[in-house]
PDB file of C-alpha atoms and ligand atoms in Angstrom:
ATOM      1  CA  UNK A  14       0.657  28.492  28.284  1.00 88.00           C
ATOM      2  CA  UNK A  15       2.841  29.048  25.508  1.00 96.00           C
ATOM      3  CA  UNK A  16       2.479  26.895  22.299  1.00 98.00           C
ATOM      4  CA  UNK A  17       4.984  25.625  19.823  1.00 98.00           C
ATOM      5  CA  UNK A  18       4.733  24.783  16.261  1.00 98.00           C
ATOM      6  CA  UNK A  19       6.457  21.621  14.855  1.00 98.00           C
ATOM      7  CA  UNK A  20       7.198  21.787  10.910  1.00 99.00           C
ATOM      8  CA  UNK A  21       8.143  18.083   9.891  1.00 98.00           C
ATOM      9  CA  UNK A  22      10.198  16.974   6.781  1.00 98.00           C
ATOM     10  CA  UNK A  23       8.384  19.998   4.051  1.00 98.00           C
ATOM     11  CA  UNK A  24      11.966  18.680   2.097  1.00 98.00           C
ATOM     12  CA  UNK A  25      11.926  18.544  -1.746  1.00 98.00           C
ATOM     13  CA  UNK A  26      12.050  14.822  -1.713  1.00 98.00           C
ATOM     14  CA  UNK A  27       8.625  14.438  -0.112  1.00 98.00           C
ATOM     15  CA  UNK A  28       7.180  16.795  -2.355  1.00 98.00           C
ATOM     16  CA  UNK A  29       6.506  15.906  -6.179  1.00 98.00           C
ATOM     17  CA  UNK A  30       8.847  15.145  -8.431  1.00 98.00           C
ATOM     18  CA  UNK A  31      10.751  13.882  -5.153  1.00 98.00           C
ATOM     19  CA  UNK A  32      12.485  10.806  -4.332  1.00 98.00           C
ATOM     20  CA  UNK A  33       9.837   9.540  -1.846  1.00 97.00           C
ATOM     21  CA  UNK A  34       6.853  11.771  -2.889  1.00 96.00           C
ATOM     22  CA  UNK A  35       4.006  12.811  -1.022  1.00 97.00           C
ATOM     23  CA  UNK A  36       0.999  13.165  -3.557  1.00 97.00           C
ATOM     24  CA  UNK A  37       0.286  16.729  -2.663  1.00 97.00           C
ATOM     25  CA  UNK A  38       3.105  17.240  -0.762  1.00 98.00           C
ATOM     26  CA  UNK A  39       3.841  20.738  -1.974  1.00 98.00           C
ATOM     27  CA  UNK A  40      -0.179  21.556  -1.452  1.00 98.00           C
ATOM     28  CA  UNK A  41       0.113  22.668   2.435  1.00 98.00           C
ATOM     29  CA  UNK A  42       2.903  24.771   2.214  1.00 98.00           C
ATOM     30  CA  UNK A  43       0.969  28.165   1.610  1.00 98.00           C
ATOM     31  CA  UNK A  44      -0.990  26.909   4.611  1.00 98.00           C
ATOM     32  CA  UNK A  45       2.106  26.265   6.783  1.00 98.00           C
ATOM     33  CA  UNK A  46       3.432  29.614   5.594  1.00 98.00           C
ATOM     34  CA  UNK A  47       0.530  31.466   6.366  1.00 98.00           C
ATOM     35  CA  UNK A  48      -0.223  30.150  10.242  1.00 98.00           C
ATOM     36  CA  UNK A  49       3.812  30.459  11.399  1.00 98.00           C
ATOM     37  CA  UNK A  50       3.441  34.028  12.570  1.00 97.00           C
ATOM     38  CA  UNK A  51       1.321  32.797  15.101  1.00 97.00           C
ATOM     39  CA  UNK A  52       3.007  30.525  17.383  1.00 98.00           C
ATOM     40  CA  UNK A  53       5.062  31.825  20.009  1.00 97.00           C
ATOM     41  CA  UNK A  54       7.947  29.002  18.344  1.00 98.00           C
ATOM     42  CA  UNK A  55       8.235  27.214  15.362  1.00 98.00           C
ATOM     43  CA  UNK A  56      10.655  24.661  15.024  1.00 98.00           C
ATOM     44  CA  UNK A  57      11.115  22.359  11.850  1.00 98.00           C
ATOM     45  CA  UNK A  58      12.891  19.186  10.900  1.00 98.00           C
ATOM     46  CA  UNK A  59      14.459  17.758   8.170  1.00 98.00           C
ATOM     47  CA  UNK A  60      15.039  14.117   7.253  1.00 98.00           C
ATOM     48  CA  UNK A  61      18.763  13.567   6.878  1.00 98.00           C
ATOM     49  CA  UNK A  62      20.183  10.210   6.073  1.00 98.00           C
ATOM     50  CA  UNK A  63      23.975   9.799   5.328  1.00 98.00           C
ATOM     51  CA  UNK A  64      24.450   7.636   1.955  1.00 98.00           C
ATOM     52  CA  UNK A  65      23.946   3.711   2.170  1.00 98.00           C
ATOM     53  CA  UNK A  66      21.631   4.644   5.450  1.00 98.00           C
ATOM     54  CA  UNK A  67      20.121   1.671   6.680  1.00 98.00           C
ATOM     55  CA  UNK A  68      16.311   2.546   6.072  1.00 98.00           C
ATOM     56  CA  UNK A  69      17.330   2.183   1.986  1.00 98.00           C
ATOM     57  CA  UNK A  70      16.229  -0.419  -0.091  1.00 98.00           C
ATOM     58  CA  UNK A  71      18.970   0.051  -2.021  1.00 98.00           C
ATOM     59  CA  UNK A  72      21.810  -0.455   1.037  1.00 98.00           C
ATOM     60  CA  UNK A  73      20.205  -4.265   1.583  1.00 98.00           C
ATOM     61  CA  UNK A  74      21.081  -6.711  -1.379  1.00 96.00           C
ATOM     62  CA  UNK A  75      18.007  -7.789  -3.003  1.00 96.00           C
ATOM     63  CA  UNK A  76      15.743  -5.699  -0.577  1.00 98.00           C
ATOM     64  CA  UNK A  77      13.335  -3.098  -2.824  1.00 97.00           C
ATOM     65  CA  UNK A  78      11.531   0.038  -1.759  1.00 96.00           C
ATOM     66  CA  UNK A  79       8.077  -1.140   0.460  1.00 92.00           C
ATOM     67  CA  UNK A  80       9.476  -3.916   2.151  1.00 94.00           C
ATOM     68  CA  UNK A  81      11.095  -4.225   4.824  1.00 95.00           C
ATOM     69  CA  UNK A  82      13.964  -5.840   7.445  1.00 97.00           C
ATOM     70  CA  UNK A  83      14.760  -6.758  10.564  1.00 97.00           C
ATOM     71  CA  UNK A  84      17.500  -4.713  12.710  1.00 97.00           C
ATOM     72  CA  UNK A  85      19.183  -4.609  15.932  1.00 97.00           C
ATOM     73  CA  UNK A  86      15.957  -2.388  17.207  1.00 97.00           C
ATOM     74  CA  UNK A  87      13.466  -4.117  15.298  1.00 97.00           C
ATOM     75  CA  UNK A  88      11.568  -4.019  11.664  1.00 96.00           C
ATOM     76  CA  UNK A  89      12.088  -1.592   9.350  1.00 96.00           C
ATOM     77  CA  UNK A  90      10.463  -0.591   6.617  1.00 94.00           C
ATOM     78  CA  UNK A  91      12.590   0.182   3.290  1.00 97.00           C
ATOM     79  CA  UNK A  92      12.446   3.384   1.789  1.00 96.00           C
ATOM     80  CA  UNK A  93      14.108   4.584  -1.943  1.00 97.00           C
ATOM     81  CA  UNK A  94      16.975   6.949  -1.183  1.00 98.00           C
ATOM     82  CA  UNK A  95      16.083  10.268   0.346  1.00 98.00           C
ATOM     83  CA  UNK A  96      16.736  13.357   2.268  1.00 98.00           C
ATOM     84  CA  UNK A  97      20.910  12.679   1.787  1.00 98.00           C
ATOM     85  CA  UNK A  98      22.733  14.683   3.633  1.00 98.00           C
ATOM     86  CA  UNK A  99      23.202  17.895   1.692  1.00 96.00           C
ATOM     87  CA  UNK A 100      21.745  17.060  -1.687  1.00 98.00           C
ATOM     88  CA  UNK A 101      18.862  18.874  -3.320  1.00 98.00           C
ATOM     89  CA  UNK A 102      16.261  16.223  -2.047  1.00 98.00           C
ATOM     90  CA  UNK A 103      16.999  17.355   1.418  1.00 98.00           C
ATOM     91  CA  UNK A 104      16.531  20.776   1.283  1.00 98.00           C
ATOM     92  CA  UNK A 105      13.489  22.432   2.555  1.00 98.00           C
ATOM     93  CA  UNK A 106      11.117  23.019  -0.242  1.00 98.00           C
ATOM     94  CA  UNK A 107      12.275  26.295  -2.076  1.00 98.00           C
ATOM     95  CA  UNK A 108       7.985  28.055  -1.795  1.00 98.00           C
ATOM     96  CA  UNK A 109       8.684  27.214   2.239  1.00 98.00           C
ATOM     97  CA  UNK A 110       9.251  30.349   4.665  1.00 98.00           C
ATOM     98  CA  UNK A 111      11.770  28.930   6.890  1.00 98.00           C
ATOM     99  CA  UNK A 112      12.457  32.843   8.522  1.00 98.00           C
ATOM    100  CA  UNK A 113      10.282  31.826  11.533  1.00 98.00           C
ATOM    101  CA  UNK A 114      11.946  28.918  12.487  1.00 98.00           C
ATOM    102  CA  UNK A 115      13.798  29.278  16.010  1.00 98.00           C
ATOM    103  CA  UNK A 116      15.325  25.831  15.648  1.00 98.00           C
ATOM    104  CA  UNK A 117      15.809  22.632  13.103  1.00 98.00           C
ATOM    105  CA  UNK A 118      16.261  19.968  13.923  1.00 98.00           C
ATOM    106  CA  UNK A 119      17.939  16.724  11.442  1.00 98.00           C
ATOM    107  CA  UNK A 120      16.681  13.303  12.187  1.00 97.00           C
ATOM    108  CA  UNK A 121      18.045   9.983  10.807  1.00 97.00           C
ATOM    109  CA  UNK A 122      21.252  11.054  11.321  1.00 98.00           C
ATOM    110  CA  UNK A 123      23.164   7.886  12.309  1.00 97.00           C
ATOM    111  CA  UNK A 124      23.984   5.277   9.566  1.00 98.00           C
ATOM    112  CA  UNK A 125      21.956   2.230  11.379  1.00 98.00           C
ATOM    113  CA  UNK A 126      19.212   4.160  12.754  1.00 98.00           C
ATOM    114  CA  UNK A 127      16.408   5.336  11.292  1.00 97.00           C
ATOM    115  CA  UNK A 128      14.052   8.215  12.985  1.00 97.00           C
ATOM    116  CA  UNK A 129      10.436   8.979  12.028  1.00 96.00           C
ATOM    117  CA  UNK A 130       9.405  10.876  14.996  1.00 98.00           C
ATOM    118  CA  UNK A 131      11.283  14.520  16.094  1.00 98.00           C
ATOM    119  CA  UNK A 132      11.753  13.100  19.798  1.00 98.00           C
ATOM    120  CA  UNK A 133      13.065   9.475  19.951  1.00 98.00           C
ATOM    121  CA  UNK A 134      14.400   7.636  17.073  1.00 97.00           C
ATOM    122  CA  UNK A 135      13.325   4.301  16.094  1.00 96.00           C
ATOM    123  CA  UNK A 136      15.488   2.190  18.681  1.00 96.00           C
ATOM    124  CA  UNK A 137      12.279   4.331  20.752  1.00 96.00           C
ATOM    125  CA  UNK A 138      15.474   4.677  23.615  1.00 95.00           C
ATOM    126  CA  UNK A 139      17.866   7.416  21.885  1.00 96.00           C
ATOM    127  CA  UNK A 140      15.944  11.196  22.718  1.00 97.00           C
ATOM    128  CA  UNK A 141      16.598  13.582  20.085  1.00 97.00           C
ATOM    129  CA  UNK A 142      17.069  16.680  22.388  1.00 97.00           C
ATOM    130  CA  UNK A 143      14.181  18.271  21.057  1.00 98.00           C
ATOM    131  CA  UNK A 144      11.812  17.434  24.678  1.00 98.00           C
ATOM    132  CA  UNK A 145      14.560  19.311  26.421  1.00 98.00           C
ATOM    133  CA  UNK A 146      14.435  22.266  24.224  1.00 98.00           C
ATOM    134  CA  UNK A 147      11.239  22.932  24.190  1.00 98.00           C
ATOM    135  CA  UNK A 148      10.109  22.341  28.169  1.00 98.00           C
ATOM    136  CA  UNK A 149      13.239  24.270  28.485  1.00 98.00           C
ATOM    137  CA  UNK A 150      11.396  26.835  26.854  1.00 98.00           C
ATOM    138  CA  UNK A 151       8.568  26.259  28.913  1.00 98.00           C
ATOM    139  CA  UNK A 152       6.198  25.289  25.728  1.00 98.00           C
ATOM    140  CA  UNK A 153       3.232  23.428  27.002  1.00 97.00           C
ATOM    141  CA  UNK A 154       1.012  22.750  24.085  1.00 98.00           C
ATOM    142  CA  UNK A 155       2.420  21.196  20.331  1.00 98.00           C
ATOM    143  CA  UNK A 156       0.682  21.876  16.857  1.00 98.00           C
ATOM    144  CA  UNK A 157       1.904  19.672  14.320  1.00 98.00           C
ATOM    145  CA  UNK A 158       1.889  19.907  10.702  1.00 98.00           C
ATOM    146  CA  UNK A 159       4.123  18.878   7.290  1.00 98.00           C
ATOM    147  CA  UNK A 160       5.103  15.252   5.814  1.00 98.00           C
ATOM    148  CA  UNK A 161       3.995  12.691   6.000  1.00 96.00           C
ATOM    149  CA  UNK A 162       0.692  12.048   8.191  1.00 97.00           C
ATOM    150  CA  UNK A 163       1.211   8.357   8.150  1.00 96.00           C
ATOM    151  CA  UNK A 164       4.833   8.058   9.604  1.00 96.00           C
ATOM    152  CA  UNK A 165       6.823  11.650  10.825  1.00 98.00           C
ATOM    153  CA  UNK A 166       3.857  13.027  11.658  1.00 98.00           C
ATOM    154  CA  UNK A 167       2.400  10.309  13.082  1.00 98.00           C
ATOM    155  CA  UNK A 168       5.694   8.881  15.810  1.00 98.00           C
ATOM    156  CA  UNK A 169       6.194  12.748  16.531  1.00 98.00           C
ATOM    157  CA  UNK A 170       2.552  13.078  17.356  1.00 98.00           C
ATOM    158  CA  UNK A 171       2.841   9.619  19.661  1.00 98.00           C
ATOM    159  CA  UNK A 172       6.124  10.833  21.121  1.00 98.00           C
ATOM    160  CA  UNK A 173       4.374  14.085  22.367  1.00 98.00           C
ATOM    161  CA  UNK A 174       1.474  12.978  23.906  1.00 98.00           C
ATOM    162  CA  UNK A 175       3.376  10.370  26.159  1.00 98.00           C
ATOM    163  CA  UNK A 176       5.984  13.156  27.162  1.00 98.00           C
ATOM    164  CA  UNK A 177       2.885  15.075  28.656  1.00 98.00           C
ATOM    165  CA  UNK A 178       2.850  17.285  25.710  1.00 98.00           C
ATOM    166  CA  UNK A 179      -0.663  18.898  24.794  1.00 98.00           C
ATOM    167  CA  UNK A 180      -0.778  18.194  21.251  1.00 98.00           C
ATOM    168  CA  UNK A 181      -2.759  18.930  18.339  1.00 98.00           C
ATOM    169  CA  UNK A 182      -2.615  18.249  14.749  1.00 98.00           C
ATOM    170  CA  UNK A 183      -3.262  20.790  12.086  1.00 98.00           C
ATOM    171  CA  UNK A 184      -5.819  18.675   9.428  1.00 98.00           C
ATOM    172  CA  UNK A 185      -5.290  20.711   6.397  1.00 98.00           C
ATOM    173  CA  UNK A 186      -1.455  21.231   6.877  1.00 98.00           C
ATOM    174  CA  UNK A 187      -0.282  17.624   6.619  1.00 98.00           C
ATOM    175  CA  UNK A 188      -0.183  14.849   3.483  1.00 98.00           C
ATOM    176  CA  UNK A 189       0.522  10.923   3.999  1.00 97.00           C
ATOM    177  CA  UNK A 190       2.422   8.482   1.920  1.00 92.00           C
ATOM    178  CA  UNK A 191      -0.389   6.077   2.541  1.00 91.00           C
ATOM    179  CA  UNK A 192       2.155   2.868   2.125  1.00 86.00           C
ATOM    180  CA  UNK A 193       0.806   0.337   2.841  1.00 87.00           C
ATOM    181  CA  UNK A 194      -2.603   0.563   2.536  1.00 90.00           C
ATOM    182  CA  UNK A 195      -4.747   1.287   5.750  1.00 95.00           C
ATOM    183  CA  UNK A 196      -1.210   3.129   7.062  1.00 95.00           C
ATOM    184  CA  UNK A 197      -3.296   6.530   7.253  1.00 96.00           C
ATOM    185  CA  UNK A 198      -6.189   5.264   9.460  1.00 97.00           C
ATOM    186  CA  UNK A 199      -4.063   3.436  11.891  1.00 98.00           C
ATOM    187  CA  UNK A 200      -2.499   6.649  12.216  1.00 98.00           C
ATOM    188  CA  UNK A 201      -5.477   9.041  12.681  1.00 98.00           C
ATOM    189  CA  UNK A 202      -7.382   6.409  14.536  1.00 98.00           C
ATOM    190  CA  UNK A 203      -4.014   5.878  16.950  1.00 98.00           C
ATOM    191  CA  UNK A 204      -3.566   9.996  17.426  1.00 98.00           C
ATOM    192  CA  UNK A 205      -6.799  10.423  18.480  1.00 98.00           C
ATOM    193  CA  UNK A 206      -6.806   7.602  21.052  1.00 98.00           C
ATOM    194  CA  UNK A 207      -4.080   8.578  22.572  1.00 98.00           C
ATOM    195  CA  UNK A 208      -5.817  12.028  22.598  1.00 98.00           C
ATOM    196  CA  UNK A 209      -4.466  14.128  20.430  1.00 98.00           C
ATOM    197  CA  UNK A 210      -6.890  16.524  18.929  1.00 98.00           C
ATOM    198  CA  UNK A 211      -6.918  17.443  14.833  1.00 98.00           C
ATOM    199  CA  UNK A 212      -8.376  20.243  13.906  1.00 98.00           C
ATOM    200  CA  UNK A 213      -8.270  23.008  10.668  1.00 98.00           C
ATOM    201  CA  UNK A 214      -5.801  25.916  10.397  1.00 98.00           C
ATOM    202  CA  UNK A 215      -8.886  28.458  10.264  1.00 98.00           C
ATOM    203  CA  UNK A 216      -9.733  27.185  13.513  1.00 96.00           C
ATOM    204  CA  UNK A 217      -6.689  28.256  14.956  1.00 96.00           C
ATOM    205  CA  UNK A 218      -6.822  30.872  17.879  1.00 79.00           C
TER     206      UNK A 218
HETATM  207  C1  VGL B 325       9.494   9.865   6.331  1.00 90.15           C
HETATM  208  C2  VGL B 325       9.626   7.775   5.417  1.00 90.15           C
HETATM  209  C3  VGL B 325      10.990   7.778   5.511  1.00 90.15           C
HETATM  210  C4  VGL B 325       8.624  11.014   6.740  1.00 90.15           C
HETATM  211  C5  VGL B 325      10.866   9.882   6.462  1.00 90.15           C
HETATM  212  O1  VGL B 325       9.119  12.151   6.817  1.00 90.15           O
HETATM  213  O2  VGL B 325       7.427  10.783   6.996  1.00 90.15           O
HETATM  214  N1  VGL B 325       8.883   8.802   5.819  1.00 90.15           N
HETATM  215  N2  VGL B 325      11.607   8.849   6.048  1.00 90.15           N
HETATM  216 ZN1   ZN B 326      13.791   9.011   6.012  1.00 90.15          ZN
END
Protein backbone atom coordinates (compact mmCIF):
# COMPACT_ATOMS: atom_id res chain seq x y z
CA UNK A 1 0.00 0.00 0.00
CA UNK A 2 1.90 2.88 -0.95
CA UNK A 3 0.74 6.41 0.15
CA UNK A 4 0.97 9.76 -1.50
CA UNK A 5 1.14 13.18 -0.17
CA UNK A 6 -0.89 16.04 -1.79
CA UNK A 7 0.58 19.70 -1.07
CA UNK A 8 -2.27 22.20 -2.20
CA UNK A 9 -1.83 25.93 -3.19
CA UNK A 10 1.22 26.79 -0.05
CA UNK A 11 1.55 29.99 -2.89
CA UNK A 12 2.51 33.45 -1.53
CA UNK A 13 -0.88 34.79 -2.28
CA UNK A 14 -2.64 32.56 0.25
CA UNK A 15 -0.23 33.32 2.76
CA UNK A 16 -0.15 36.87 4.57
CA UNK A 17 0.44 39.79 3.08
CA UNK A 18 -1.13 37.84 -0.04
CA UNK A 19 -3.71 38.69 -2.44
CA UNK A 20 -6.31 36.20 -1.09
CA UNK A 21 -4.78 35.51 2.40
CA UNK A 22 -5.14 32.69 4.55
CA UNK A 23 -4.93 34.00 8.27
CA UNK A 24 -2.11 31.73 9.21
CA UNK A 25 -1.40 30.62 6.03
CA UNK A 26 2.36 30.65 6.37
CA UNK A 27 1.85 28.79 10.03
CA UNK A 28 1.85 25.01 8.58
CA UNK A 29 4.61 25.21 6.44
CA UNK A 30 7.37 24.01 9.01
CA UNK A 31 4.82 21.24 9.55
CA UNK A 32 4.47 20.38 5.83
CA UNK A 33 8.25 20.61 5.58
CA UNK A 34 8.93 18.46 8.30
CA UNK A 35 6.41 15.26 7.41
CA UNK A 36 7.48 15.23 3.34
CA UNK A 37 10.32 12.80 3.87
CA UNK A 38 7.88 10.40 4.73
CA UNK A 39 5.61 9.64 2.00
CA UNK A 40 6.63 7.40 -0.60
CA UNK A 41 5.30 10.69 -3.15
CA UNK A 42 4.59 14.07 -2.67
CA UNK A 43 3.01 15.95 -5.21
CA UNK A 44 1.92 19.73 -4.91
CA UNK A 45 -0.23 22.20 -6.74
CA UNK A 46 -0.33 25.58 -7.47
CA UNK A 47 -3.26 27.86 -8.30
CA UNK A 48 -2.63 29.41 -11.69
CA UNK A 49 -5.09 31.73 -13.28
CA UNK A 50 -4.21 33.58 -16.58
CA UNK A 51 -5.11 37.49 -16.20
CA UNK A 52 -8.91 38.57 -16.47
CA UNK A 53 -9.62 34.67 -15.33
CA UNK A 54 -13.12 34.23 -14.87
CA UNK A 55 -13.19 33.41 -11.00
CA UNK A 56 -12.09 37.47 -10.57
CA UNK A 57 -14.19 39.95 -9.26
CA UNK A 58 -12.45 42.26 -11.04
CA UNK A 59 -13.00 40.49 -14.81
CA UNK A 60 -17.10 40.93 -14.16
CA UNK A 61 -18.26 44.69 -14.34
CA UNK A 62 -19.64 45.68 -11.12
CA UNK A 63 -19.03 42.15 -9.53
CA UNK A 64 -16.67 42.56 -6.09
CA UNK A 65 -14.59 39.99 -4.27
CA UNK A 66 -17.25 37.49 -2.07
CA UNK A 67 -19.90 37.36 -4.42
CA UNK A 68 -20.50 35.53 -6.90
CA UNK A 69 -21.93 34.55 -10.73
CA UNK A 70 -23.44 32.32 -12.71
CA UNK A 71 -21.42 30.42 -15.64
CA UNK A 72 -21.78 27.97 -18.31
CA UNK A 73 -20.99 25.15 -15.41
CA UNK A 74 -22.72 26.79 -12.73
CA UNK A 75 -22.12 29.48 -9.70
CA UNK A 76 -19.09 30.81 -8.96
CA UNK A 77 -17.84 32.45 -6.33
CA UNK A 78 -15.60 35.72 -7.00
CA UNK A 79 -12.27 35.88 -5.80
CA UNK A 80 -9.65 39.23 -5.82
CA UNK A 81 -6.91 38.49 -8.33
CA UNK A 82 -4.54 35.69 -7.49
CA UNK A 83 -2.07 33.05 -8.24
CA UNK A 84 -1.40 34.86 -12.03
CA UNK A 85 0.41 33.00 -14.02
CA UNK A 86 4.04 33.71 -13.23
CA UNK A 87 3.84 36.62 -10.85
CA UNK A 88 5.17 36.64 -7.31
CA UNK A 89 1.66 35.74 -5.81
CA UNK A 90 1.92 32.45 -7.51
CA UNK A 91 4.97 31.21 -6.46
CA UNK A 92 5.29 28.65 -3.82
CA UNK A 93 5.97 30.29 -0.56
CA UNK A 94 9.82 31.06 -0.43
CA UNK A 95 10.17 29.01 3.72
CA UNK A 96 8.44 25.90 1.52
CA UNK A 97 10.79 22.77 0.67
CA UNK A 98 9.55 21.98 -2.67
CA UNK A 99 12.87 19.31 -3.21
CA UNK A 100 10.48 16.39 -2.44
CA UNK A 101 7.99 17.04 -4.79
CA UNK A 102 7.83 14.27 -7.67
CA UNK A 103 5.19 16.25 -9.53
CA UNK A 104 3.11 19.80 -9.63
CA UNK A 105 0.56 20.15 -10.78
CA UNK A 106 -1.25 23.98 -12.00
CA UNK A 107 -4.95 24.20 -11.68
CA UNK A 108 -7.23 27.00 -13.01
CA UNK A 109 -5.51 27.03 -15.96
CA UNK A 110 -8.18 27.81 -18.60
CA UNK A 111 -9.57 31.42 -18.84
CA UNK A 112 -13.44 30.34 -18.12
CA UNK A 113 -12.81 27.67 -15.74
CA UNK A 114 -12.09 27.78 -12.45
CA UNK A 115 -10.58 24.59 -10.39
CA UNK A 116 -10.60 24.18 -6.59
CA UNK A 117 -9.99 20.57 -6.37
CA UNK A 118 -6.44 18.80 -7.87
CA UNK A 119 -8.66 16.13 -9.84
CA UNK A 120 -11.67 17.65 -11.71
CA UNK A 121 -12.17 21.25 -12.24
CA UNK A 122 -15.26 23.02 -11.47
CA UNK A 123 -17.33 22.06 -14.72
CA UNK A 124 -16.84 18.57 -12.13
CA UNK A 125 -16.46 16.76 -16.02
CA UNK A 126 -12.79 17.98 -17.16
CA UNK A 127 -10.09 15.36 -15.04
CA UNK A 128 -6.97 17.03 -14.32
CA UNK A 129 -4.65 13.99 -15.04
CA UNK A 130 -3.60 13.82 -11.65
CA UNK A 131 -6.05 10.24 -10.87
CA UNK A 132 -4.07 8.76 -13.70
CA UNK A 133 -0.76 9.63 -12.32
CA UNK A 134 -1.02 8.55 -9.25
CA UNK A 135 -3.01 4.90 -9.70
CA UNK A 136 -0.46 4.78 -12.37
CA UNK A 137 1.85 4.81 -9.67
CA UNK A 138 -0.05 2.41 -7.89
CA UNK A 139 -0.69 4.95 -4.75
CA UNK A 140 -3.58 3.67 -2.77
CA UNK A 141 -3.98 5.90 0.18
CA UNK A 142 -3.95 10.20 -0.06
CA UNK A 143 -2.82 12.58 2.87
CA UNK A 144 -3.79 15.97 2.26
CA UNK A 145 -2.55 19.11 3.58
CA UNK A 146 -1.91 23.13 2.55
CA UNK A 147 -4.54 26.02 1.55
CA UNK A 148 -7.25 26.47 2.08
CA UNK A 149 -9.38 23.84 4.24
CA UNK A 150 -12.61 25.34 3.16
CA UNK A 151 -12.30 25.14 -0.74
CA UNK A 152 -8.80 23.31 -2.40
CA UNK A 153 -8.59 21.26 0.28
CA UNK A 154 -11.89 20.56 0.66
CA UNK A 155 -13.07 19.54 -3.57
CA UNK A 156 -9.59 17.65 -3.63
CA UNK A 157 -10.52 15.80 -0.51
CA UNK A 158 -14.28 15.06 -2.16
CA UNK A 159 -12.67 14.22 -5.50
CA UNK A 160 -10.52 11.46 -3.77
CA UNK A 161 -12.78 9.69 -1.83
CA UNK A 162 -15.29 9.14 -4.81
CA UNK A 163 -12.29 7.96 -7.09
CA UNK A 164 -11.81 5.09 -4.44
CA UNK A 165 -8.95 6.92 -3.00
CA UNK A 166 -8.18 6.19 0.83
CA UNK A 167 -7.85 9.57 2.06
CA UNK A 168 -6.90 11.37 5.02
CA UNK A 169 -6.46 14.85 6.04
CA UNK A 170 -3.55 16.14 7.99
CA UNK A 171 -5.44 18.57 10.92
CA UNK A 172 -2.56 20.69 11.84
CA UNK A 173 -1.16 21.13 8.23
CA UNK A 174 -4.08 22.97 6.63
CA UNK A 175 -5.71 26.79 7.17
CA UNK A 176 -9.27 27.93 5.68
CA UNK A 177 -10.39 31.18 4.25
CA UNK A 178 -13.55 30.72 6.22
CA UNK A 179 -15.68 32.94 3.48
CA UNK A 180 -18.58 32.84 4.04
CA UNK A 181 -19.23 32.10 7.33
CA UNK A 182 -20.07 28.38 8.30
CA UNK A 183 -17.77 27.52 4.89
CA UNK A 184 -15.28 25.56 7.32
CA UNK A 185 -17.87 23.25 9.00
CA UNK A 186 -19.65 22.32 5.88
CA UNK A 187 -16.36 21.30 4.87
CA UNK A 188 -15.12 19.22 7.85
CA UNK A 189 -18.59 17.98 8.51
CA UNK A 190 -18.83 16.94 4.47
CA UNK A 191 -15.06 15.16 4.59
CA UNK A 192 -15.86 13.18 7.27
CA UNK A 193 -19.18 11.90 5.90
CA UNK A 194 -17.97 10.94 3.02
CA UNK A 195 -15.29 9.20 5.19
CA UNK A 196 -12.37 10.75 5.06
CA UNK A 197 -10.41 10.57 8.22
CA UNK A 198 -8.41 13.89 9.84
CA UNK A 199 -5.98 13.31 11.97
CA UNK A 200 -2.49 15.24 13.48
CA UNK A 201 0.94 15.12 11.79
CA UNK A 202 2.46 13.48 15.10
CA UNK A 203 0.13 10.80 14.53
CA UNK A 204 1.55 9.97 11.40
CA UNK A 205 3.08 6.38 10.94
C1 LIG B 1 -8.43 28.69 -3.58
C2 LIG B 1 -10.05 30.29 -3.73
C3 LIG B 1 -9.70 30.58 -5.02
C4 LIG B 1 -7.73 27.67 -2.73
C5 LIG B 1 -8.07 28.94 -4.89
O1 LIG B 1 -6.57 27.33 -3.02
O2 LIG B 1 -8.34 27.20 -1.76
N1 LIG B 1 -9.43 29.36 -3.02
N2 LIG B 1 -8.70 29.89 -5.60
ZN1 LIG C 1 -7.94 30.46 -7.57
Amino acid sequence: MKKALLVIDMQVDFCPGGALAVTGGDSIIPVINQIMPRFDLVVATQDWHPIGHISFASTHIGESPGSSIQTSYGEQILWPDHCVQGYRGSAFHPDLDTNPFSMILRKGTRKDLDSYSAFLENDRTTMTGLEGYLKNLRISTLYVCGLATDYCVYYTVMDALKLGFETKVIEDAVKEVGIPEGSLLNAVNNMKQGGAALLLSKDLE
